[in-house]
Coordinates of C-alpha atoms and ligand atoms in Angstrom, one line a residue:
M18 CA 35.9 2.2 -4.7
H19 CA 33.8 5.0 -3.1
I20 CA 30.6 5.9 -1.4
E21 CA 28.1 8.5 -2.5
F22 CA 25.6 10.2 -0.1
H23 CA 22.2 10.8 -1.8
G24 CA 19.9 11.4 1.1
A25 CA 19.8 11.8 4.9
A26 CA 22.9 14.0 4.4
R27 CA 22.7 16.9 6.9
E28 CA 19.0 16.1 7.3
V29 CA 17.0 13.2 8.9
T30 CA 15.0 11.7 6.1
G31 CA 15.6 10.2 2.6
S32 CA 18.3 7.7 3.6
C33 CA 20.2 6.6 0.5
F34 CA 23.9 5.7 0.2
L35 CA 25.6 4.2 -2.9
V36 CA 28.7 2.1 -2.6
R37 CA 30.6 1.4 -5.8
A38 CA 33.4 -1.1 -6.0
A39 CA 34.7 -3.9 -8.3
G40 CA 32.5 -2.6 -11.1
R41 CA 29.4 -3.1 -9.0
S42 CA 26.9 -0.7 -7.4
V43 CA 25.1 -1.4 -4.1
L44 CA 22.6 1.0 -2.6
V45 CA 22.1 1.0 1.2
D46 CA 18.5 2.2 1.9
C47 CA 16.2 4.0 -0.5
G48 CA 14.0 6.2 1.8
L49 CA 11.4 8.9 1.2
F50 CA 12.1 12.5 2.0
Q51 CA 9.5 13.6 4.6
G52 CA 8.4 16.9 6.0
G53 CA 6.9 19.9 4.2
P54 CA 5.8 20.0 0.5
A55 CA 9.2 21.2 -0.7
D56 CA 10.8 18.1 0.9
E57 CA 8.2 15.8 -0.5
A58 CA 8.6 17.3 -4.0
R59 CA 12.1 15.9 -4.0
N60 CA 10.7 12.3 -4.0
A61 CA 9.4 12.8 -7.5
R62 CA 12.7 13.9 -9.0
P63 CA 14.7 11.3 -11.0
F64 CA 17.3 9.4 -8.9
P65 CA 20.8 11.0 -9.1
F66 CA 22.1 7.6 -10.5
D67 CA 20.8 5.1 -13.0
P68 CA 18.4 2.6 -11.1
K69 CA 19.0 0.0 -13.9
K70 CA 22.7 -0.1 -13.0
I71 CA 22.1 -0.8 -9.3
D72 CA 23.1 -4.5 -8.7
A73 CA 21.5 -4.9 -5.3
V74 CA 20.0 -2.9 -2.4
V75 CA 20.6 -3.5 1.3
L76 CA 17.8 -2.2 3.5
S77 CA 18.5 -1.4 7.2
H78 CA 14.9 -1.3 8.4
A79 CA 11.3 -0.8 7.4
H80 CA 10.7 2.9 8.4
I81 CA 9.5 4.8 5.3
D82 CA 12.4 7.3 5.4
H83 CA 14.7 4.3 4.8
S84 CA 12.5 2.1 2.5
G85 CA 9.9 4.4 1.0
R86 CA 11.4 5.0 -2.4
L87 CA 12.0 1.3 -3.2
P88 CA 8.8 0.9 -5.2
L89 CA 9.9 4.0 -7.2
L90 CA 13.4 2.4 -7.7
L91 CA 11.7 -0.6 -9.2
K92 CA 9.5 1.5 -11.4
S93 CA 12.6 3.3 -12.6
G94 CA 14.2 0.1 -13.8
F95 CA 15.9 -1.5 -10.8
R96 CA 15.8 -5.4 -11.2
G97 CA 18.1 -6.7 -8.4
P98 CA 17.5 -8.2 -5.0
V99 CA 16.9 -6.3 -1.8
H100 CA 18.8 -7.9 1.1
T101 CA 17.3 -7.3 4.5
H102 CA 16.0 -9.1 7.7
A103 CA 12.9 -11.2 7.4
A104 CA 11.0 -9.0 9.9
T105 CA 11.8 -6.0 7.8
R106 CA 10.3 -7.7 4.7
D107 CA 7.1 -8.5 6.7
L108 CA 6.8 -4.9 8.0
C109 CA 7.6 -3.4 4.6
A110 CA 4.8 -5.5 3.1
I111 CA 2.4 -3.5 5.3
M112 CA 4.2 -0.1 5.3
L113 CA 5.0 0.2 1.6
K114 CA 1.4 -0.8 0.8
D115 CA 0.2 2.0 3.2
A116 CA 2.6 4.5 1.7
A117 CA 1.4 3.6 -1.8
Y118 CA -2.2 3.9 -0.8
L119 CA -1.5 7.4 0.6
E120 CA 0.2 8.3 -2.7
E121 CA -2.8 7.0 -4.7
K122 CA -5.3 8.9 -2.5
G123 CA -3.2 12.1 -2.7
A124 CA -3.1 11.9 -6.6
E125 CA -6.8 11.2 -6.7
W126 CA -7.5 14.3 -4.6
D127 CA -5.2 16.5 -6.7
N128 CA -6.7 15.2 -9.9
R129 CA -10.2 16.2 -8.7
K130 CA -9.0 19.7 -8.4
R131 CA -6.9 19.6 -11.6
R132 CA -9.9 18.4 -13.6
R133 CA -11.9 21.4 -12.5
K134 CA -9.1 23.7 -13.6
G135 CA -8.8 21.9 -17.0
L136 CA -5.3 20.6 -16.1
A137 CA -3.9 17.2 -17.1
P138 CA -4.0 14.6 -14.3
V139 CA -1.0 13.6 -12.3
A140 CA 0.1 10.0 -11.5
P141 CA 0.9 8.8 -8.0
L142 CA 4.6 8.4 -7.2
Y143 CA 3.8 4.6 -7.1
T144 CA 0.9 2.3 -6.6
R145 CA 0.1 -0.6 -4.3
R146 CA 1.1 -2.9 -7.1
D147 CA 4.6 -1.4 -7.3
A148 CA 4.9 -1.8 -3.6
A149 CA 3.9 -5.5 -3.8
L150 CA 6.3 -6.2 -6.7
V151 CA 9.3 -4.7 -4.9
V152 CA 8.6 -6.7 -1.7
R153 CA 8.9 -9.9 -3.9
R154 CA 12.5 -9.0 -4.5
F155 CA 13.3 -9.0 -0.7
R156 CA 15.9 -11.7 0.3
P157 CA 15.9 -12.3 4.0
L158 CA 19.2 -12.6 5.9
D159 CA 19.5 -13.4 9.6
Y160 CA 21.4 -11.3 12.1
G161 CA 25.0 -12.4 12.3
A162 CA 25.1 -14.5 9.1
A163 CA 27.5 -13.3 6.5
E164 CA 26.6 -13.6 2.8
D165 CA 28.5 -12.8 -0.4
I166 CA 25.9 -10.8 -2.2
L167 CA 28.0 -9.9 -5.2
P168 CA 31.6 -10.4 -6.2
G169 CA 33.5 -8.0 -3.9
F170 CA 30.6 -7.4 -1.5
R171 CA 30.2 -9.4 1.7
L172 CA 27.2 -8.5 3.8
R173 CA 26.4 -9.0 7.5
L174 CA 23.4 -7.6 9.4
L175 CA 23.5 -7.1 13.2
D176 CA 20.6 -6.1 15.5
A177 CA 20.3 -2.3 15.7
G178 CA 17.5 -2.6 18.4
H179 CA 15.6 0.4 16.8
I180 CA 12.4 -1.4 15.5
L181 CA 11.7 -5.0 14.8
G182 CA 14.1 -6.3 12.2
S183 CA 16.2 -3.2 12.2
A184 CA 19.9 -3.8 11.3
I185 CA 23.3 -2.4 11.5
V186 CA 24.7 -3.0 8.0
E187 CA 28.3 -4.3 7.7
L188 CA 29.6 -4.3 4.1
E189 CA 33.0 -5.8 3.4
V190 CA 34.0 -4.4 0.0
S191 CA 37.0 -5.7 -2.0
E192 CA 38.7 -4.4 -5.1
D193 CA 42.1 -5.1 -6.6
G194 CA 43.3 -6.9 -3.4
R195 CA 42.2 -4.0 -1.1
R196 CA 39.5 -4.6 1.4
R197 CA 37.4 -2.1 3.4
R198 CA 34.8 -2.7 6.1
L199 CA 32.0 -0.2 6.1
V200 CA 29.6 -0.2 9.0
F201 CA 26.3 1.7 8.6
S202 CA 24.6 2.2 11.9
G203 CA 21.1 2.5 10.3
D204 CA 18.9 4.0 13.0
L205 CA 20.3 2.9 16.4
G206 CA 18.0 1.9 19.1
H207 CA 17.4 3.4 22.5
A208 CA 19.2 0.8 24.9
G209 CA 17.3 -0.5 27.9
G210 CA 13.9 -0.5 26.2
P211 CA 11.1 -3.0 27.1
L212 CA 10.9 -5.1 23.9
L213 CA 14.0 -5.1 21.7
R214 CA 17.6 -6.0 22.3
D215 CA 20.2 -3.2 22.8
P216 CA 22.2 -2.2 19.6
A217 CA 24.9 -4.8 18.8
T218 CA 28.5 -3.9 19.3
V219 CA 30.7 -4.1 16.2
P220 CA 34.4 -4.6 16.9
E221 CA 36.0 -3.1 13.8
A222 CA 35.4 -0.9 10.8
D223 CA 37.4 1.2 8.3
L224 CA 34.5 3.6 8.0
V225 CA 31.4 4.1 10.2
I226 CA 28.4 5.8 8.8
L227 CA 26.6 6.9 12.0
E228 CA 23.1 8.3 12.5
S229 CA 22.8 11.5 14.6
T230 CA 19.1 12.2 15.0
Y231 CA 19.4 12.9 18.7
G232 CA 23.1 13.9 18.7
D233 CA 22.2 16.9 20.8
R234 CA 19.8 15.4 23.3
L235 CA 19.6 13.1 26.4
H236 CA 16.5 11.0 27.0
R237 CA 14.8 10.6 30.4
S238 CA 15.5 7.2 32.0
W239 CA 13.1 4.3 31.3
D240 CA 12.2 4.0 35.0
A241 CA 11.3 7.6 35.2
T242 CA 9.3 7.3 32.0
W243 CA 7.2 4.4 33.3
A244 CA 6.6 6.3 36.6
E245 CA 5.4 9.3 34.6
M246 CA 3.0 7.1 32.6
G247 CA 1.6 5.7 35.8
D248 CA 1.0 9.2 37.2
I249 CA -0.8 10.4 34.1
L250 CA -3.1 7.4 34.1
E251 CA -3.9 8.1 37.7
R252 CA -4.8 11.7 37.1
A253 CA -6.9 10.9 34.0
R254 CA -8.9 8.3 36.0
S255 CA -9.8 10.9 38.6
D256 CA -10.8 13.3 35.8
K257 CA -13.1 10.7 34.4
G258 CA -12.4 11.5 30.7
N259 CA -10.8 9.7 27.8
I260 CA -7.2 9.3 26.9
L261 CA -6.0 9.6 23.4
I262 CA -2.6 8.3 22.3
P263 CA -1.5 9.2 18.8
A264 CA 1.0 6.5 17.9
F265 CA 3.0 5.1 15.0
A266 CA 1.6 1.8 14.0
V267 CA 5.0 0.0 14.0
G268 CA 7.1 -0.1 17.2
R269 CA 5.6 2.6 19.5
T270 CA 2.2 0.9 19.5
Q271 CA 3.6 -2.5 20.5
E272 CA 5.8 -0.9 23.2
L273 CA 2.8 0.8 24.6
L274 CA 0.7 -2.4 24.6
Y275 CA 3.5 -4.4 26.2
A276 CA 4.0 -1.6 28.9
F277 CA 0.2 -1.8 29.6
H278 CA 0.4 -5.6 29.8
R279 CA 3.3 -5.4 32.3
H280 CA 1.9 -2.6 34.4
F281 CA -1.7 -3.6 34.2
D282 CA -2.3 -3.8 37.9
D283 CA -0.1 -0.9 39.2
W284 CA -1.5 1.5 36.6
G285 CA -5.1 0.4 37.4
L286 CA -5.8 -0.4 33.8
N287 CA -8.7 -2.7 34.6
R288 CA -10.7 0.4 35.1
W289 CA -10.3 1.4 31.4
R290 CA -11.4 0.1 28.1
V291 CA -8.4 0.1 25.7
F292 CA -8.9 0.5 22.0
L293 CA -6.3 -0.2 19.3
D294 CA -8.0 1.7 16.5
S295 CA -5.7 1.1 13.6
P296 CA -5.8 -1.8 11.1
M297 CA -2.2 -1.2 10.2
A298 CA -1.1 -1.3 13.9
I299 CA -3.1 -4.5 14.3
E300 CA -1.3 -6.1 11.3
A301 CA 2.1 -4.8 12.6
T302 CA 1.4 -6.3 16.0
A303 CA 0.8 -9.7 14.4
V304 CA 4.1 -9.4 12.6
H305 CA 5.8 -8.7 16.0
A306 CA 4.2 -11.8 17.4
R307 CA 5.6 -13.9 14.5
H308 CA 9.1 -12.7 15.2
A309 CA 9.0 -12.9 19.0
V310 CA 12.4 -14.6 18.9
L311 CA 13.9 -11.1 18.3
Y312 CA 12.8 -9.8 21.6
K313 CA 15.3 -9.4 24.4
A314 CA 15.6 -12.5 26.6
P315 CA 13.7 -11.3 29.7
T316 CA 10.8 -10.2 27.6
R317 CA 10.7 -13.5 25.6
A318 CA 10.4 -15.2 29.0
D319 CA 7.2 -13.4 29.5
G320 CA 5.8 -15.9 27.0
P321 CA 3.3 -15.3 24.2
G322 CA 0.5 -12.8 24.5
L323 CA 2.8 -9.9 25.4
F324 CA 0.4 -7.5 23.7
E325 CA -2.8 -8.9 25.2
L326 CA -5.0 -7.2 27.7
P327 CA -8.3 -8.5 29.0
N328 CA -10.0 -5.2 28.0
L329 CA -8.2 -4.6 24.7
H330 CA -10.5 -4.0 21.8
L331 CA -9.2 -4.2 18.2
S332 CA -11.0 -1.9 15.9
R333 CA -10.6 -2.7 12.3
T334 CA -13.6 -1.2 10.4
A335 CA -14.6 2.4 10.1
R336 CA -17.9 1.6 11.8
Q337 CA -16.0 0.2 14.9
S338 CA -13.9 3.3 14.9
M339 CA -16.9 5.6 14.8
A340 CA -18.6 3.7 17.7
I341 CA -15.6 4.8 19.9
N342 CA -16.5 8.4 19.3
R343 CA -19.7 8.0 21.3
I344 CA -17.9 7.0 24.5
Q345 CA -17.6 9.9 26.8
S346 CA -15.2 8.5 29.4
G347 CA -13.1 5.6 30.5
C348 CA -11.5 4.7 27.2
I349 CA -7.9 4.8 26.1
V350 CA -7.6 5.1 22.3
I351 CA -4.4 4.3 20.5
A352 CA -4.6 5.4 16.9
G353 CA -2.5 6.8 14.0
S354 CA -1.2 8.8 12.5
G355 CA 1.6 9.3 15.0
M356 CA 1.8 13.1 14.3
C357 CA -2.0 13.5 13.9
T358 CA -1.6 14.5 10.2
G359 CA -4.2 11.9 9.1
G360 CA -5.8 8.7 10.1
R361 CA -8.4 8.0 12.8
I362 CA -6.7 9.9 15.6
K363 CA -8.0 13.1 13.9
H364 CA -11.6 12.1 14.4
H365 CA -10.9 11.2 18.1
L366 CA -9.2 14.5 18.7
K367 CA -12.2 16.4 17.2
Q368 CA -14.5 14.6 19.6
N369 CA -12.3 14.9 22.7
V370 CA -9.7 17.7 22.6
W371 CA -12.1 20.5 23.5
R372 CA -13.2 18.6 26.6
P373 CA -11.3 19.6 29.7
H374 CA -11.4 16.2 31.4
C375 CA -9.8 14.4 28.6
H376 CA -6.0 13.8 28.2
V377 CA -3.7 13.5 25.2
L378 CA -0.5 11.5 25.6
I379 CA 2.2 12.4 23.1
V380 CA 4.7 9.4 22.9
G381 CA 6.6 10.1 19.7
F382 CA 8.4 12.7 17.7
Q383 CA 6.3 15.4 16.3
A384 CA 7.6 17.3 13.3
R385 CA 7.2 21.0 12.8
G386 CA 3.9 22.1 11.2
T387 CA 1.9 19.0 12.3
P388 CA -1.2 19.1 14.6
G389 CA 0.8 16.9 17.0
R390 CA 3.5 19.5 17.3
A391 CA 0.9 22.2 17.9
L392 CA -0.4 20.2 20.8
V393 CA 3.1 19.7 22.2
D394 CA 3.8 23.5 21.9
G395 CA 0.6 24.3 23.9
A396 CA -1.5 25.7 21.1
R397 CA -4.9 27.0 22.3
F398 CA -6.6 25.9 19.1
I399 CA -5.8 23.2 16.6
R400 CA -7.1 23.1 13.0
L401 CA -8.8 19.8 11.9
W402 CA -10.4 19.7 8.4
G403 CA -10.3 23.5 8.3
E404 CA -12.1 23.9 11.6
A405 CA -10.4 25.6 14.6
I406 CA -11.0 23.4 17.7
R407 CA -10.2 24.7 21.1
V408 CA -7.7 22.6 23.1
Q409 CA -8.9 22.1 26.6
A410 CA -7.7 18.5 27.1
K411 CA -4.5 18.1 29.2
V412 CA -1.6 17.4 26.9
H413 CA 1.3 15.3 28.2
T414 CA 4.6 14.8 26.3
I415 CA 6.5 11.6 27.3
G416 CA 9.9 12.1 25.8
G417 CA 11.5 8.9 27.2
L418 CA 9.9 6.5 24.7
S419 CA 12.1 7.4 21.8
A420 CA 13.3 4.6 19.5
H421 CA 16.6 6.3 18.8
A422 CA 19.7 6.3 20.9
D423 CA 20.4 9.7 22.5
A424 CA 23.8 11.5 22.4
D425 CA 25.2 9.3 25.2
G426 CA 24.0 6.1 23.4
L427 CA 25.5 7.2 20.0
A428 CA 28.9 8.1 21.6
A429 CA 28.9 4.8 23.6
W430 CA 28.2 2.7 20.6
Y431 CA 30.9 4.4 18.6
G432 CA 33.3 4.2 21.5
R433 CA 33.1 0.3 21.4
F434 CA 34.9 0.1 18.1
R435 CA 38.6 -0.7 18.4
E436 CA 40.8 2.3 17.4
A437 CA 38.3 5.1 16.7
P438 CA 37.5 4.5 13.0
R439 CA 36.9 7.1 10.4
V440 CA 33.3 8.3 10.9
V441 CA 30.7 10.0 8.7
L442 CA 27.6 11.5 10.4
V443 CA 24.3 11.3 8.6
H444 CA 20.6 11.2 9.4
G445 CA 20.5 14.3 11.5
E446 CA 19.8 18.1 11.3
P447 CA 23.0 20.1 11.6
A448 CA 21.9 21.3 15.0
A449 CA 22.0 17.7 16.3
M450 CA 24.9 16.5 14.2
D451 CA 27.5 19.3 15.0
P452 CA 27.4 18.8 18.8
L453 CA 27.9 15.0 18.3
A454 CA 30.8 15.7 15.9
E455 CA 32.4 17.8 18.6
R456 CA 31.8 15.2 21.2
L457 CA 33.4 12.4 19.1
Q458 CA 36.3 14.6 18.4
G459 CA 36.8 15.6 22.1
T460 CA 36.3 12.1 23.5
F461 CA 37.8 9.8 20.9
G462 CA 40.0 12.1 18.7
A463 CA 37.8 11.3 15.7
R464 CA 37.4 13.8 12.9
P465 CA 33.8 13.3 11.8
I466 CA 32.8 14.2 8.3
T467 CA 29.2 15.6 7.7
P468 CA 28.7 15.4 3.9
E469 CA 26.2 17.3 1.9
A470 CA 23.8 15.5 -0.4
G471 CA 25.6 14.4 -3.6
A472 CA 29.0 14.2 -1.8
R473 CA 31.4 11.3 -2.6
L474 CA 34.0 9.8 -0.4
D475 CA 36.8 7.6 -1.7
L476 CA 37.5 4.4 0.3
Ligands
ZN12 ZN1 13.9 4.4 11.8

């Protein structure tokens, strides 16, 4: 029996691990590579294994860099079940549909240009139909319940506290009387957050496959982060402009809404109109409400309506979104995409970012090369639809809202295993992974492995 690393190996995206034992093959995650055009071109390459021979998939969580190639896997011949948490299934129904829509639009755009050049048309990576078909193969499994998914494969999911439904994947694999317990951290949550539970402790493993996204970084405390938010709202109010918040539709948006709900009075939010300008975020918020049982206990006790504000406007149609553009002051707009690469936030930036009394709140990770990153880095101009727009709005970066554990969180989670198990670091750039490897070695005497894509490890 062995494990192969086919993505998120010495990089963050494209999560994809193949476990082979007892004549069966189980894939853990099947994510898209994200980043520049060279990264994205890798998504169209054939899988480095035969999708027809994959017996089952286990999906850690709904983020596209973990789930986004599942429709492609189906298109390439996979016909097995996808085991995951019910909330992940519900979020994937939204997120894979959106990813497919972007693929279809991208191909349509390319083909307009290709036609003019006399070139043959290209097909999208997959369509909304492929996305819907793969979601039908999802088989929900509750946290803590063990299931024999195949002869020789016993699966248990535990709460990873990263986004709704996110799971630590425990696979007990048996072959010829030998048994190995593999624990995939998936993406581990940032403990102490407002909504979700802290990552579950796992007592034992023979091999831990640990994410390392922020293996080189420490987050600001939650209390300091809330205080920072309050201060910015105060300043923005005296400036009498608008506040724009580019946010991912799943997770960050709901955390923000809940923070607004909880701090409504102390942050003086009654003086603002709050717009959630994203149909996908509105849908994702409804999925959260359906799975409220997954929130941490004190939050659950706050009752239903965690995301409700008396002055919250849900904007679904393009006409509603355009109407917000006419408001000169006093509105807070939450819209996607999270890194300002597309979506409605671009229109709001165009209307507001050149105005000195407006504010932009950056609350999530911004990849290199994106307009969001340019704002974080203090660019004087940003380019939107080819037009250079002067940045005069005040840009604030709130680092403490991360959905990932920081270096302390990762080391603490690993430290709770009995007898420092063998550990493989994945899902991180080498610059983040290498300091974490040193730390695990220094503190626990572990000898972390950091495999390249395509590497294989015998169990
Ligand atoms: Zn994630």
